[in-house]
C-alpha cells in the first residue's frame, strides 16, 4: 500500500525522526504506525550498539537540589559533540536523570541506569539507547555525586553547563554556600583542608621540591626550611581553606567561614570531559575519506 503524507507526519510527531526514515519505516510495515515505531526502535537500537564504542567527551553538568535545600545532586552526561550537548532532548534526559538520583538514591551507576527515567517509563539505559538512535551520537551517563547537610544547607554553581559544584555546609546561609561553590569552580581546590591531603601527595611534592633544590649549595638545615615553606605554600594553593577568597583576595576562605560561623562538610566539583582521552583527528582528512567511501 502507498504511504500517505498524513501517516508520515503522525509518525514524525510521535518519534521525532526524520521524514525519510519515517517513510521507510512505514513502507516496511505496510503503513501500520505502531508497527513502524517498533521497527524503528529495533533498527535504532542496533545502530546505537554500533555507536556505543565512540568517544563521548562533550556534554553537560546538571545539578538538582531538594526542596528543603538539604541535598544536592550533580551529574555528568556526555555526548560526542558540543552541538548535541545543546539539544533539548539531550538536556531533558540529563535533567530527568539527575531528578531520579535525587528521588531514588542509587548507590552505583549501574543501579541508576536500571531505574525508570520517570514513573512507569523505560529504564534510563533504554531511554539513553533510544536517544543515541534518534540523535546519531554516542551518549553516556558518566558519573554522579550527592552531598547532604541535614543541619545546614547546600550550595551550588554551574558555569556554562560545563563546570558544576555542589557544597554541603553547616551554619552560614545560602548566599555564602553559593559563593563558596563559585569559588571552588574557579579555584579547583583538591580538598577542604590540609588534613585531607594524602601522605602520598605530600611525599611526591616534597620529592619534587628537593629535586629543585639540588645544586643550591645551601646547608641541609636551610634546604629543609625551604622545603617546609614551599610545602605550606602548596597546601594553601590546593586546599579550600588555605585559598584567598575569589571575591575578596585579602581574606582566606578559612577566615571567611569562621566569621560566618560556617563549616564546609563536603564539596564535589565536576568538569565536562575531564580525564577522558579525546580523539584527535584531521577534519579535512575525515571529510576526504567519507567522500571517497572510506
PDB file of C-alpha atoms in Angstrom:
ATOM      1  CA  UNK A   1       0.000   0.000   0.000  1.00  0.00           C
ATOM      2  CA  UNK A   2       1.082   3.592  -0.627  1.00  0.00           C
ATOM      3  CA  UNK A   3       2.311   5.569   2.388  1.00  0.00           C
ATOM      4  CA  UNK A   4       0.495   8.871   2.788  1.00  0.00           C
ATOM      5  CA  UNK A   5       1.905  12.229   3.886  1.00  0.00           C
ATOM      6  CA  UNK A   6      -0.514  12.223   6.851  1.00  0.00           C
ATOM      7  CA  UNK A   7       0.943   8.913   8.102  1.00  0.00           C
ATOM      8  CA  UNK A   8       4.490  10.240   7.761  1.00  0.00           C
ATOM      9  CA  UNK A   9       3.528  13.414   9.626  1.00  0.00           C
ATOM     10  CA  UNK A  10       1.962  11.462  12.511  1.00  0.00           C
ATOM     11  CA  UNK A  11       4.966   9.153  12.801  1.00  0.00           C
ATOM     12  CA  UNK A  12       7.355  12.118  12.817  1.00  0.00           C
ATOM     13  CA  UNK A  13       5.350  13.778  15.591  1.00  0.00           C
ATOM     14  CA  UNK A  14       5.387  10.606  17.695  1.00  0.00           C
ATOM     15  CA  UNK A  15       9.055   9.715  17.203  1.00  0.00           C
ATOM     16  CA  UNK A  16      10.894  12.924  16.297  1.00  0.00           C
ATOM     17  CA  UNK A  17      12.645  11.034  13.480  1.00  0.00           C
ATOM     18  CA  UNK A  18      13.359  12.407  10.003  1.00  0.00           C
ATOM     19  CA  UNK A  19      10.850  12.324   7.164  1.00  0.00           C
ATOM     20  CA  UNK A  20      12.729   9.801   5.010  1.00  0.00           C
ATOM     21  CA  UNK A  21      13.311   7.478   7.968  1.00  0.00           C
ATOM     22  CA  UNK A  22       9.580   7.610   8.818  1.00  0.00           C
ATOM     23  CA  UNK A  23       8.587   6.918   5.229  1.00  0.00           C
ATOM     24  CA  UNK A  24      10.977   3.954   5.043  1.00  0.00           C
ATOM     25  CA  UNK A  25       9.634   2.504   8.308  1.00  0.00           C
ATOM     26  CA  UNK A  26       6.010   2.830   7.185  1.00  0.00           C
ATOM     27  CA  UNK A  27       6.843   1.206   3.849  1.00  0.00           C
ATOM     28  CA  UNK A  28       8.486  -1.736   5.631  1.00  0.00           C
ATOM     29  CA  UNK A  29       5.371  -2.431   7.751  1.00  0.00           C
ATOM     30  CA  UNK A  30       2.729  -1.528   5.130  1.00  0.00           C
ATOM     31  CA  UNK A  31       1.544   1.679   6.791  1.00  0.00           C
ATOM     32  CA  UNK A  32       0.995   0.405  10.366  1.00  0.00           C
ATOM     33  CA  UNK A  33       2.190   3.294  12.565  1.00  0.00           C
ATOM     34  CA  UNK A  34       2.590   1.276  15.784  1.00  0.00           C
ATOM     35  CA  UNK A  35       4.500  -1.419  13.919  1.00  0.00           C
ATOM     36  CA  UNK A  36       6.613   1.311  12.292  1.00  0.00           C
ATOM     37  CA  UNK A  37       7.553   2.669  15.706  1.00  0.00           C
ATOM     38  CA  UNK A  38       8.609  -0.815  16.847  1.00  0.00           C
ATOM     39  CA  UNK A  39      10.582  -1.350  13.616  1.00  0.00           C
ATOM     40  CA  UNK A  40      12.353   1.994  14.079  1.00  0.00           C
ATOM     41  CA  UNK A  41      13.227   1.149  17.685  1.00  0.00           C
ATOM     42  CA  UNK A  42      14.756  -2.174  16.634  1.00  0.00           C
ATOM     43  CA  UNK A  43      16.746  -0.533  13.866  1.00  0.00           C
ATOM     44  CA  UNK A  44      17.728   2.328  16.143  1.00  0.00           C
ATOM     45  CA  UNK A  45      18.971   0.128  18.972  1.00  0.00           C
ATOM     46  CA  UNK A  46      21.121  -1.809  16.510  1.00  0.00           C
ATOM     47  CA  UNK A  47      22.636   1.470  15.366  1.00  0.00           C
ATOM     48  CA  UNK A  48      23.037   2.597  18.976  1.00  0.00           C
ATOM     49  CA  UNK A  49      25.100  -0.508  19.773  1.00  0.00           C
ATOM     50  CA  UNK A  50      27.476   0.369  16.936  1.00  0.00           C
ATOM     51  CA  UNK A  51      27.853   3.934  18.248  1.00  0.00           C
ATOM     52  CA  UNK A  52      28.371   2.930  21.899  1.00  0.00           C
ATOM     53  CA  UNK A  53      32.122   2.490  21.486  1.00  0.00           C
ATOM     54  CA  UNK A  54      32.717   6.012  20.181  1.00  0.00           C
ATOM     55  CA  UNK A  55      34.352   8.567  22.462  1.00  0.00           C
ATOM     56  CA  UNK A  56      31.926  10.966  24.135  1.00  0.00           C
ATOM     57  CA  UNK A  57      33.906  13.749  25.800  1.00  0.00           C
ATOM     58  CA  UNK A  58      31.497  16.674  25.395  1.00  0.00           C
ATOM     59  CA  UNK A  59      28.205  17.070  27.256  1.00  0.00           C
ATOM     60  CA  UNK A  60      26.777  18.887  30.254  1.00  0.00           C
ATOM     61  CA  UNK A  61      26.900  19.055  34.029  1.00  0.00           C
ATOM     62  CA  UNK A  62      23.422  19.100  35.596  1.00  0.00           C
ATOM     63  CA  UNK A  63      22.508  19.864  39.219  1.00  0.00           C
ATOM     64  CA  UNK A  64      19.283  19.177  41.109  1.00  0.00           C
ATOM     65  CA  UNK A  65      18.544  20.380  44.673  1.00  0.00           C
ATOM     66  CA  UNK A  66      15.892  19.124  47.105  1.00  0.00           C
ATOM     67  CA  UNK A  67      13.015  21.399  48.099  1.00  0.00           C
ATOM     68  CA  UNK A  68      14.316  21.733  51.666  1.00  0.00           C
ATOM     69  CA  UNK A  69      17.780  22.717  50.366  1.00  0.00           C
ATOM     70  CA  UNK A  70      19.462  19.947  52.379  1.00  0.00           C
ATOM     71  CA  UNK A  71      20.516  17.709  49.486  1.00  0.00           C
ATOM     72  CA  UNK A  72      22.093  18.315  46.074  1.00  0.00           C
ATOM     73  CA  UNK A  73      22.879  16.034  43.131  1.00  0.00           C
ATOM     74  CA  UNK A  74      25.433  16.660  40.392  1.00  0.00           C
ATOM     75  CA  UNK A  75      25.662  14.526  37.255  1.00  0.00           C
ATOM     76  CA  UNK A  76      27.729  14.435  34.072  1.00  0.00           C
ATOM     77  CA  UNK A  77      26.111  13.238  30.840  1.00  0.00           C
ATOM     78  CA  UNK A  78      28.358  13.053  27.793  1.00  0.00           C
ATOM     79  CA  UNK A  79      27.873  13.373  24.044  1.00  0.00           C
ATOM     80  CA  UNK A  80      30.331  13.315  21.159  1.00  0.00           C
ATOM     81  CA  UNK A  81      29.886  16.968  20.171  1.00  0.00           C
ATOM     82  CA  UNK A  82      29.081  20.259  21.845  1.00  0.00           C
ATOM     83  CA  UNK A  83      26.248  20.705  19.339  1.00  0.00           C
ATOM     84  CA  UNK A  84      24.342  17.713  20.722  1.00  0.00           C
ATOM     85  CA  UNK A  85      25.039  18.912  24.281  1.00  0.00           C
ATOM     86  CA  UNK A  86      22.687  21.827  23.492  1.00  0.00           C
ATOM     87  CA  UNK A  87      19.940  19.585  22.099  1.00  0.00           C
ATOM     88  CA  UNK A  88      16.651  19.891  24.047  1.00  0.00           C
ATOM     89  CA  UNK A  89      16.057  16.125  24.222  1.00  0.00           C
ATOM     90  CA  UNK A  90      19.612  15.574  25.482  1.00  0.00           C
ATOM     91  CA  UNK A  91      19.295  18.303  28.151  1.00  0.00           C
ATOM     92  CA  UNK A  92      15.908  16.993  29.320  1.00  0.00           C
ATOM     93  CA  UNK A  93      17.334  13.480  29.586  1.00  0.00           C
ATOM     94  CA  UNK A  94      20.190  14.773  31.759  1.00  0.00           C
ATOM     95  CA  UNK A  95      17.819  16.773  33.988  1.00  0.00           C
ATOM     96  CA  UNK A  96      15.411  13.851  34.468  1.00  0.00           C
ATOM     97  CA  UNK A  97      18.308  11.507  35.243  1.00  0.00           C
ATOM     98  CA  UNK A  98      19.537  13.913  37.933  1.00  0.00           C
ATOM     99  CA  UNK A  99      15.996  14.074  39.343  1.00  0.00           C
ATOM    100  CA  UNK A 100      15.920  10.283  39.525  1.00  0.00           C
ATOM    101  CA  UNK A 101      19.148  10.318  41.567  1.00  0.00           C
ATOM    102  CA  UNK A 102      17.619  12.900  43.911  1.00  0.00           C
ATOM    103  CA  UNK A 103      14.449  10.835  44.395  1.00  0.00           C
ATOM    104  CA  UNK A 104      15.766   7.261  44.429  1.00  0.00           C
ATOM    105  CA  UNK A 105      19.279   7.487  45.939  1.00  0.00           C
ATOM    106  CA  UNK A 106      21.089   4.924  43.741  1.00  0.00           C
ATOM    107  CA  UNK A 107      24.439   3.786  45.097  1.00  0.00           C
ATOM    108  CA  UNK A 108      26.098   2.905  41.786  1.00  0.00           C
ATOM    109  CA  UNK A 109      25.919   3.956  38.140  1.00  0.00           C
ATOM    110  CA  UNK A 110      24.638   0.509  37.128  1.00  0.00           C
ATOM    111  CA  UNK A 111      21.838   0.795  39.679  1.00  0.00           C
ATOM    112  CA  UNK A 112      20.923   4.240  38.346  1.00  0.00           C
ATOM    113  CA  UNK A 113      20.864   3.095  34.713  1.00  0.00           C
ATOM    114  CA  UNK A 114      18.473   0.261  35.559  1.00  0.00           C
ATOM    115  CA  UNK A 115      15.961   2.641  37.191  1.00  0.00           C
ATOM    116  CA  UNK A 116      12.978   4.102  35.277  1.00  0.00           C
ATOM    117  CA  UNK A 117      13.683   7.590  33.974  1.00  0.00           C
ATOM    118  CA  UNK A 118      10.209   8.650  35.098  1.00  0.00           C
ATOM    119  CA  UNK A 119       7.429   6.811  36.905  1.00  0.00           C
ATOM    120  CA  UNK A 120       6.189   3.852  34.822  1.00  0.00           C
ATOM    121  CA  UNK A 121       8.643   4.586  31.997  1.00  0.00           C
ATOM    122  CA  UNK A 122      11.543   2.784  30.340  1.00  0.00           C
ATOM    123  CA  UNK A 123      14.813   2.449  32.214  1.00  0.00           C
ATOM    124  CA  UNK A 124      17.363   5.241  31.976  1.00  0.00           C
ATOM    125  CA  UNK A 125      19.628   2.997  29.905  1.00  0.00           C
ATOM    126  CA  UNK A 126      16.818   2.133  27.458  1.00  0.00           C
ATOM    127  CA  UNK A 127      15.963   5.813  27.051  1.00  0.00           C
ATOM    128  CA  UNK A 128      19.676   6.542  26.568  1.00  0.00           C
ATOM    129  CA  UNK A 129      19.936   3.966  23.777  1.00  0.00           C
ATOM    130  CA  UNK A 130      16.819   5.317  22.071  1.00  0.00           C
ATOM    131  CA  UNK A 131      18.305   8.810  22.290  1.00  0.00           C
ATOM    132  CA  UNK A 132      21.509   7.558  20.640  1.00  0.00           C
ATOM    133  CA  UNK A 133      19.435   6.148  17.792  1.00  0.00           C
ATOM    134  CA  UNK A 134      17.447   9.346  17.408  1.00  0.00           C
ATOM    135  CA  UNK A 135      20.318  11.856  17.671  1.00  0.00           C
ATOM    136  CA  UNK A 136      23.014   9.784  15.983  1.00  0.00           C
ATOM    137  CA  UNK A 137      25.775  10.208  18.582  1.00  0.00           C
ATOM    138  CA  UNK A 138      27.055   8.128  21.468  1.00  0.00           C
ATOM    139  CA  UNK A 139      25.617   9.318  24.794  1.00  0.00           C
ATOM    140  CA  UNK A 140      26.824   8.243  28.231  1.00  0.00           C
ATOM    141  CA  UNK A 141      25.761   8.878  31.799  1.00  0.00           C
ATOM    142  CA  UNK A 142      29.304   9.070  33.116  1.00  0.00           C
ATOM    143  CA  UNK A 143      29.098   9.815  36.850  1.00  0.00           C
ATOM    144  CA  UNK A 144      27.066  11.372  39.635  1.00  0.00           C
ATOM    145  CA  UNK A 145      27.577  12.511  43.238  1.00  0.00           C
ATOM    146  CA  UNK A 146      25.382  13.613  46.135  1.00  0.00           C
ATOM    147  CA  UNK A 147      26.015  15.932  49.095  1.00  0.00           C
ATOM    148  CA  UNK A 148      23.777  16.425  52.124  1.00  0.00           C
ATOM    149  CA  UNK A 149      23.650  18.786  55.081  1.00  0.00           C
ATOM    150  CA  UNK A 150      20.855  17.789  57.464  1.00  0.00           C
ATOM    151  CA  UNK A 151      21.578  20.622  59.901  1.00  0.00           C
ATOM    152  CA  UNK A 152      22.616  23.226  57.338  1.00  0.00           C
ATOM    153  CA  UNK A 153      22.163  23.846  53.640  1.00  0.00           C
ATOM    154  CA  UNK A 154      23.659  23.062  50.258  1.00  0.00           C
ATOM    155  CA  UNK A 155      25.062  25.492  47.721  1.00  0.00           C
ATOM    156  CA  UNK A 156      25.644  25.033  44.031  1.00  0.00           C
ATOM    157  CA  UNK A 157      27.034  26.786  40.990  1.00  0.00           C
ATOM    158  CA  UNK A 158      27.263  25.945  37.288  1.00  0.00           C
ATOM    159  CA  UNK A 159      29.392  27.702  34.703  1.00  0.00           C
ATOM    160  CA  UNK A 160      28.055  27.326  31.179  1.00  0.00           C
ATOM    161  CA  UNK A 161      26.813  23.787  31.985  1.00  0.00           C
ATOM    162  CA  UNK A 162      30.433  22.628  31.632  1.00  0.00           C
ATOM    163  CA  UNK A 163      31.614  23.107  35.225  1.00  0.00           C
ATOM    164  CA  UNK A 164      29.454  22.368  38.247  1.00  0.00           C
ATOM    165  CA  UNK A 165      29.961  22.437  42.002  1.00  0.00           C
ATOM    166  CA  UNK A 166      27.787  21.314  44.916  1.00  0.00           C
ATOM    167  CA  UNK A 167      28.658  22.136  48.522  1.00  0.00           C
ATOM    168  CA  UNK A 168      27.295  20.879  51.851  1.00  0.00           C
ATOM    169  CA  UNK A 169      27.648  23.462  54.626  1.00  0.00           C
ATOM    170  CA  UNK A 170      26.731  23.854  58.285  1.00  0.00           C
ATOM    171  CA  UNK A 171      25.996  27.374  59.508  1.00  0.00           C
ATOM    172  CA  UNK A 172      26.217  30.442  57.305  1.00  0.00           C
ATOM    173  CA  UNK A 173      23.477  30.987  54.743  1.00  0.00           C
ATOM    174  CA  UNK A 174      22.515  30.060  51.190  1.00  0.00           C
ATOM    175  CA  UNK A 175      24.305  33.074  49.697  1.00  0.00           C
ATOM    176  CA  UNK A 176      27.579  32.086  51.365  1.00  0.00           C
ATOM    177  CA  UNK A 177      27.159  28.479  50.206  1.00  0.00           C
ATOM    178  CA  UNK A 178      26.704  29.681  46.613  1.00  0.00           C
ATOM    179  CA  UNK A 179      29.762  31.969  46.904  1.00  0.00           C
ATOM    180  CA  UNK A 180      31.867  29.045  48.132  1.00  0.00           C
ATOM    181  CA  UNK A 181      30.610  26.893  45.242  1.00  0.00           C
ATOM    182  CA  UNK A 182      31.535  29.654  42.795  1.00  0.00           C
ATOM    183  CA  UNK A 183      34.982  29.938  44.390  1.00  0.00           C
ATOM    184  CA  UNK A 184      35.540  26.174  44.054  1.00  0.00           C
ATOM    185  CA  UNK A 185      34.501  26.268  40.384  1.00  0.00           C
ATOM    186  CA  UNK A 186      37.159  28.897  39.679  1.00  0.00           C
ATOM    187  CA  UNK A 187      39.971  27.825  42.029  1.00  0.00           C
ATOM    188  CA  UNK A 188      39.751  23.999  41.784  1.00  0.00           C
ATOM    189  CA  UNK A 189      40.839  23.035  45.326  1.00  0.00           C
ATOM    190  CA  UNK A 190      41.777  19.389  45.741  1.00  0.00           C
ATOM    191  CA  UNK A 191      40.462  19.100  49.306  1.00  0.00           C
ATOM    192  CA  UNK A 192      38.837  21.091  52.102  1.00  0.00           C
ATOM    193  CA  UNK A 193      41.825  21.276  54.452  1.00  0.00           C
ATOM    194  CA  UNK A 194      45.454  20.184  54.636  1.00  0.00           C
ATOM    195  CA  UNK A 195      44.419  17.218  56.804  1.00  0.00           C
ATOM    196  CA  UNK A 196      42.555  15.878  53.783  1.00  0.00           C
ATOM    197  CA  UNK A 197      45.662  15.789  51.550  1.00  0.00           C
ATOM    198  CA  UNK A 198      47.083  12.272  51.397  1.00  0.00           C
ATOM    199  CA  UNK A 199      50.584  11.370  52.553  1.00  0.00           C
ATOM    200  CA  UNK A 200      51.341  10.107  49.050  1.00  0.00           C
ATOM    201  CA  UNK A 201      50.597  13.525  47.520  1.00  0.00           C
ATOM    202  CA  UNK A 202      52.711  15.315  50.135  1.00  0.00           C
ATOM    203  CA  UNK A 203      55.627  12.889  49.705  1.00  0.00           C
ATOM    204  CA  UNK A 204      55.531  13.376  45.938  1.00  0.00           C
ATOM    205  CA  UNK A 205      55.506  17.160  46.284  1.00  0.00           C
ATOM    206  CA  UNK A 206      58.384  17.007  48.809  1.00  0.00           C
ATOM    207  CA  UNK A 207      60.350  14.875  46.340  1.00  0.00           C
ATOM    208  CA  UNK A 208      59.820  17.462  43.591  1.00  0.00           C
ATOM    209  CA  UNK A 209      60.862  20.370  45.823  1.00  0.00           C
ATOM    210  CA  UNK A 210      64.002  18.529  46.966  1.00  0.00           C
ATOM    211  CA  UNK A 211      64.942  17.805  43.351  1.00  0.00           C
ATOM    212  CA  UNK A 212      64.552  21.511  42.547  1.00  0.00           C
ATOM    213  CA  UNK A 213      66.850  22.378  45.484  1.00  0.00           C
ATOM    214  CA  UNK A 214      69.740  20.206  44.284  1.00  0.00           C
ATOM    215  CA  UNK A 215      72.857  22.188  43.434  1.00  0.00           C
ATOM    216  CA  UNK A 216      71.797  25.197  45.509  1.00  0.00           C
ATOM    217  CA  UNK A 217      74.927  24.889  47.755  1.00  0.00           C
ATOM    218  CA  UNK A 218      72.725  25.580  50.787  1.00  0.00           C
ATOM    219  CA  UNK A 219      73.081  23.698  54.069  1.00  0.00           C
ATOM    220  CA  UNK A 220      70.720  20.779  54.790  1.00  0.00           C
ATOM    221  CA  UNK A 221      69.052  22.856  57.532  1.00  0.00           C
ATOM    222  CA  UNK A 222      68.295  25.727  55.135  1.00  0.00           C
ATOM    223  CA  UNK A 223      67.060  23.316  52.456  1.00  0.00           C
ATOM    224  CA  UNK A 224      64.740  21.662  54.988  1.00  0.00           C
ATOM    225  CA  UNK A 225      63.255  25.049  55.912  1.00  0.00           C
ATOM    226  CA  UNK A 226      62.808  25.854  52.198  1.00  0.00           C
ATOM    227  CA  UNK A 227      61.059  22.540  51.650  1.00  0.00           C
ATOM    228  CA  UNK A 228      58.704  23.074  54.584  1.00  0.00           C
ATOM    229  CA  UNK A 229      57.919  26.616  53.422  1.00  0.00           C
ATOM    230  CA  UNK A 230      57.144  25.500  49.904  1.00  0.00           C
ATOM    231  CA  UNK A 231      55.051  22.592  51.177  1.00  0.00           C
ATOM    232  CA  UNK A 232      52.977  25.019  53.231  1.00  0.00           C
ATOM    233  CA  UNK A 233      52.522  27.212  50.166  1.00  0.00           C
ATOM    234  CA  UNK A 234      51.480  24.154  48.166  1.00  0.00           C
ATOM    235  CA  UNK A 235      48.915  23.180  50.811  1.00  0.00           C
ATOM    236  CA  UNK A 236      47.423  26.674  50.776  1.00  0.00           C
ATOM    237  CA  UNK A 237      47.139  26.550  46.995  1.00  0.00           C
ATOM    238  CA  UNK A 238      45.388  23.170  46.798  1.00  0.00           C
ATOM    239  CA  UNK A 239      43.079  23.329  49.844  1.00  0.00           C
ATOM    240  CA  UNK A 240      39.834  25.276  50.018  1.00  0.00           C
ATOM    241  CA  UNK A 241      40.509  26.727  53.471  1.00  0.00           C
ATOM    242  CA  UNK A 242      44.001  27.899  52.505  1.00  0.00           C
ATOM    243  CA  UNK A 243      42.990  29.730  49.321  1.00  0.00           C
ATOM    244  CA  UNK A 244      42.307  33.501  49.107  1.00  0.00           C
ATOM    245  CA  UNK A 245      38.574  34.020  48.591  1.00  0.00           C
ATOM    246  CA  UNK A 246      37.950  34.765  44.920  1.00  0.00           C
ATOM    247  CA  UNK A 247      35.616  37.714  45.638  1.00  0.00           C
ATOM    248  CA  UNK A 248      37.992  39.238  48.208  1.00  0.00           C
ATOM    249  CA  UNK A 249      41.602  38.015  47.875  1.00  0.00           C
ATOM    250  CA  UNK A 250      42.560  39.822  51.101  1.00  0.00           C
ATOM    251  CA  UNK A 251      40.748  37.183  53.152  1.00  0.00           C
ATOM    252  CA  UNK A 252      41.236  33.428  53.084  1.00  0.00           C
ATOM    253  CA  UNK A 253      38.273  31.098  52.789  1.00  0.00           C
ATOM    254  CA  UNK A 254      39.026  29.697  56.258  1.00  0.00           C
ATOM    255  CA  UNK A 255      38.660  33.148  57.824  1.00  0.00           C
ATOM    256  CA  UNK A 256      35.552  33.908  55.765  1.00  0.00           C
ATOM    257  CA  UNK A 257      33.844  30.767  57.044  1.00  0.00           C
ATOM    258  CA  UNK A 258      34.952  31.384  60.624  1.00  0.00           C
ATOM    259  CA  UNK A 259      33.491  34.906  60.546  1.00  0.00           C
ATOM    260  CA  UNK A 260      30.172  33.454  59.337  1.00  0.00           C
ATOM    261  CA  UNK A 261      30.308  30.585  61.875  1.00  0.00           C
ATOM    262  CA  UNK A 262      30.101  28.175  58.983  1.00  0.00           C
ATOM    263  CA  UNK A 263      31.765  24.872  58.215  1.00  0.00           C
ATOM    264  CA  UNK A 264      32.177  23.054  54.882  1.00  0.00           C
ATOM    265  CA  UNK A 265      31.282  19.376  55.197  1.00  0.00           C
ATOM    266  CA  UNK A 266      31.849  18.272  51.608  1.00  0.00           C
ATOM    267  CA  UNK A 267      32.135  19.560  48.067  1.00  0.00           C
ATOM    268  CA  UNK A 268      32.082  17.982  44.615  1.00  0.00           C
ATOM    269  CA  UNK A 269      33.426  19.709  41.506  1.00  0.00           C
ATOM    270  CA  UNK A 270      32.831  18.180  38.065  1.00  0.00           C
ATOM    271  CA  UNK A 271      34.011  19.422  34.703  1.00  0.00           C
ATOM    272  CA  UNK A 272      32.793  18.037  31.391  1.00  0.00           C
ATOM    273  CA  UNK A 273      35.194  15.561  29.840  1.00  0.00           C
ATOM    274  CA  UNK A 274      37.937  15.795  32.482  1.00  0.00           C
ATOM    275  CA  UNK A 275      40.039  12.645  32.371  1.00  0.00           C
ATOM    276  CA  UNK A 276      38.546  11.478  29.062  1.00  0.00           C
ATOM    277  CA  UNK A 277      41.090  10.944  26.314  1.00  0.00           C
ATOM    278  CA  UNK A 278      39.696  12.787  23.320  1.00  0.00           C
ATOM    279  CA  UNK A 279      40.222  11.510  19.796  1.00  0.00           C
ATOM    280  CA  UNK A 280      42.377  13.886  17.767  1.00  0.00           C
ATOM    281  CA  UNK A 281      41.544  13.855  14.085  1.00  0.00           C
ATOM    282  CA  UNK A 282      42.222  15.762  10.909  1.00  0.00           C
ATOM    283  CA  UNK A 283      38.781  17.072   9.908  1.00  0.00           C
ATOM    284  CA  UNK A 284      39.769  17.652   6.265  1.00  0.00           C
ATOM    285  CA  UNK A 285      41.152  14.111   6.047  1.00  0.00           C
ATOM    286  CA  UNK A 286      37.977  12.713   7.604  1.00  0.00           C
ATOM    287  CA  UNK A 287      35.765  14.506   5.061  1.00  0.00           C
ATOM    288  CA  UNK A 288      38.015  13.319   2.247  1.00  0.00           C
ATOM    289  CA  UNK A 289      37.736   9.695   3.467  1.00  0.00           C
ATOM    290  CA  UNK A 290      33.946   9.925   3.615  1.00  0.00           C
ATOM    291  CA  UNK A 291      33.791  11.444   0.121  1.00  0.00           C
ATOM    292  CA  UNK A 292      35.886   8.535  -1.166  1.00  0.00           C
ATOM    293  CA  UNK A 293      33.735   5.988   0.652  1.00  0.00           C
ATOM    294  CA  UNK A 294      36.470   5.220   3.199  1.00  0.00           C
TER     295      UNK A 294
END
